[in-house]
GROMACS .gro file of C-alpha atoms in nm:
model
  121
    1GLN     CA    1  -1.842   0.545  -0.655
    2VAL     CA    2  -1.455   0.509  -0.622
    3GLN     CA    3  -1.363   0.342  -0.287
    4LEU     CA    4  -1.024   0.230  -0.162
    5VAL     CA    5  -1.094   0.057   0.172
    6GLU     CA    6  -0.769  -0.034   0.387
    7SER     CA    7  -0.786  -0.288   0.667
    8GLY     CA    8  -0.564  -0.496   0.852
    9GLY     CA    9  -0.374  -0.268   1.080
   10GLY     CA   10  -0.335  -0.311   1.457
   11LEU     CA   11  -0.095  -0.326   1.744
   12VAL     CA   12   0.187  -0.581   1.674
   13GLN     CA   13   0.508  -0.665   1.900
   14PRO     CA   14   0.828  -0.566   1.743
   15GLY     CA   15   0.943  -0.861   1.521
   16GLY     CA   16   0.561  -0.979   1.468
   17SER     CA   17   0.385  -0.940   1.120
   18LEU     CA   18   0.064  -0.796   1.006
   19ARG     CA   19  -0.086  -0.810   0.655
   20LEU     CA   20  -0.273  -0.492   0.516
   21SER     CA   21  -0.548  -0.510   0.249
   22CYS     CA   22  -0.669  -0.245   0.008
   23ALA     CA   23  -0.989  -0.348  -0.169
   24ALA     CA   24  -1.094  -0.132  -0.449
   25SER     CA   25  -1.405  -0.018  -0.638
   26GLY     CA   26  -1.556   0.186  -0.883
   27PHE     CA   27  -1.268   0.199  -1.127
   28THR     CA   28  -1.077  -0.003  -1.369
   29PHE     CA   29  -0.837  -0.165  -1.133
   30THR     CA   30  -0.588  -0.316  -1.355
   31HIS     CA   31  -0.530   0.043  -1.506
   32TYR     CA   32  -0.360   0.154  -1.168
   33VAL     CA   33  -0.008   0.117  -1.045
   34MET     CA   34  -0.085   0.069  -0.682
   35ARG     CA   35   0.126   0.181  -0.414
   36TRP     CA   36   0.145   0.196  -0.062
   37TYR     CA   37   0.271   0.489   0.168
   38ARG     CA   38   0.309   0.579   0.524
   39GLN     CA   39   0.309   0.871   0.763
   40ALA     CA   40   0.469   0.864   1.114
   41PRO     CA   41   0.376   1.143   1.334
   42GLY     CA   42   0.550   1.459   1.279
   43LYS     CA   43   0.685   1.320   0.946
   44GLU     CA   44   0.617   1.353   0.594
   45ARG     CA   45   0.416   1.080   0.417
   46GLU     CA   46   0.655   0.823   0.262
   47LEU     CA   47   0.645   0.585  -0.033
   48VAL     CA   48   0.688   0.248   0.079
   49ALA     CA   49   0.590   0.005  -0.192
   50THR     CA   50   0.479   0.008  -0.555
   51SER     CA   51   0.324  -0.254  -0.769
   52SER     CA   52   0.309  -0.249  -1.124
   53ARG     CA   53  -0.025  -0.291  -1.309
   54THR     CA   54   0.020  -0.648  -1.365
   55GLY     CA   55   0.199  -0.711  -1.027
   56ASP     CA   56   0.516  -0.840  -1.213
   57THR     CA   57   0.724  -0.537  -1.115
   58THR     CA   58   0.756  -0.403  -0.746
   59ASN     CA   59   0.977  -0.164  -0.584
   60TYR     CA   60   1.047  -0.091  -0.197
   61VAL     CA   61   1.191   0.189   0.007
   62ASP     CA   62   1.528   0.081   0.124
   63SER     CA   63   1.419   0.064   0.478
   64VAL     CA   64   1.160  -0.213   0.434
   65LYS     CA   65   1.332  -0.411   0.162
   66GLY     CA   66   1.353  -0.794   0.258
   67ARG     CA   67   1.094  -0.740   0.514
   68PHE     CA   68   0.777  -0.608   0.325
   69THR     CA   69   0.592  -0.776   0.002
   70ILE     CA   70   0.374  -0.586  -0.187
   71PHE     CA   71   0.121  -0.819  -0.422
   72ARG     CA   72  -0.192  -0.772  -0.590
   73ASP     CA   73  -0.514  -1.027  -0.707
   74ASN     CA   74  -0.647  -0.838  -0.984
   75ALA     CA   75  -0.950  -1.046  -0.995
   76LYS     CA   76  -1.029  -0.934  -0.657
   77ASN     CA   77  -0.934  -0.582  -0.730
   78THR     CA   78  -0.727  -0.598  -0.406
   79VAL     CA   79  -0.355  -0.529  -0.311
   80TYR     CA   80  -0.193  -0.625   0.006
   81LEU     CA   81   0.118  -0.557   0.183
   82GLN     CA   82   0.266  -0.815   0.377
   83MET     CA   83   0.482  -0.679   0.657
   84ASN     CA   84   0.745  -0.902   0.847
   85THR     CA   85   1.002  -0.835   1.146
   86LEU     CA   86   0.808  -0.548   1.223
   87LYS     CA   87   1.018  -0.274   1.376
   88ALA     CA   88   0.915   0.005   1.625
   89GLU     CA   89   0.993   0.265   1.323
   90ASP     CA   90   0.739   0.088   1.093
   91THR     CA   91   0.459   0.272   1.312
   92ALA     CA   92   0.251   0.479   1.083
   93VAL     CA   93  -0.062   0.535   0.934
   94TYR     CA   94  -0.045   0.330   0.607
   95TYR     CA   95  -0.221   0.438   0.319
   96CYS     CA   96  -0.305   0.290  -0.038
   97ASN     CA   97  -0.271   0.482  -0.328
   98ALA     CA   98  -0.411   0.402  -0.692
   99ASP     CA   99  -0.232   0.580  -0.963
  100CYS     CA  100  -0.376   0.530  -1.332
  101THR     CA  101  -0.094   0.481  -1.595
  102SER     CA  102  -0.353   0.378  -1.880
  103LEU     CA  103  -0.428   0.645  -2.146
  104SER     CA  104  -0.792   0.611  -2.050
  105CYS     CA  105  -0.737   0.790  -1.733
  106PHE     CA  106  -0.360   0.893  -1.712
  107GLY     CA  107  -0.283   1.098  -1.404
  108ARG     CA  108  -0.610   1.027  -1.205
  109LYS     CA  109  -0.515   0.907  -0.840
  110TYR     CA  110  -0.720   0.770  -0.544
  111TRP     CA  111  -0.615   0.746  -0.198
  112GLY     CA  112  -0.746   0.542   0.071
  113GLN     CA  113  -0.853   0.634   0.467
  114GLY     CA  114  -0.528   0.474   0.589
  115THR     CA  115  -0.506   0.200   0.862
  116GLN     CA  116  -0.297   0.257   1.163
  117VAL     CA  117   0.020   0.003   1.252
  118THR     CA  118   0.162   0.031   1.562
  119VAL     CA  119   0.482  -0.169   1.666
  120SER     CA  120   0.533  -0.182   2.000
  121SER     CA  121   0.598  -0.420   2.331
   0.00000   0.00000   0.00000
């Protein structure tokens, strides 16, 4: 059974930090590019950060560059999003996404259930 289970969301003051985790199971983690998306109320889902299958290459939306870091532990089948210097505009539900780029499962995608991040004083 495929699962992506996110954790680590919550309420934090502006300027604070949170670390989101996404634990994967039921598929070959190293075959998948991992991404974090977010969706704020009334807005479309937005791609926040991407990690290559090895974790050597990462990409970020401009609004989080220098503040957020995506990294993965392939031994633990887990991807993380370290969020520092949080702003009110970072408030959203954050979703973990797995996207297969291996020939064995190319195009297969999975989503987590989402975790709420609220930045407010």
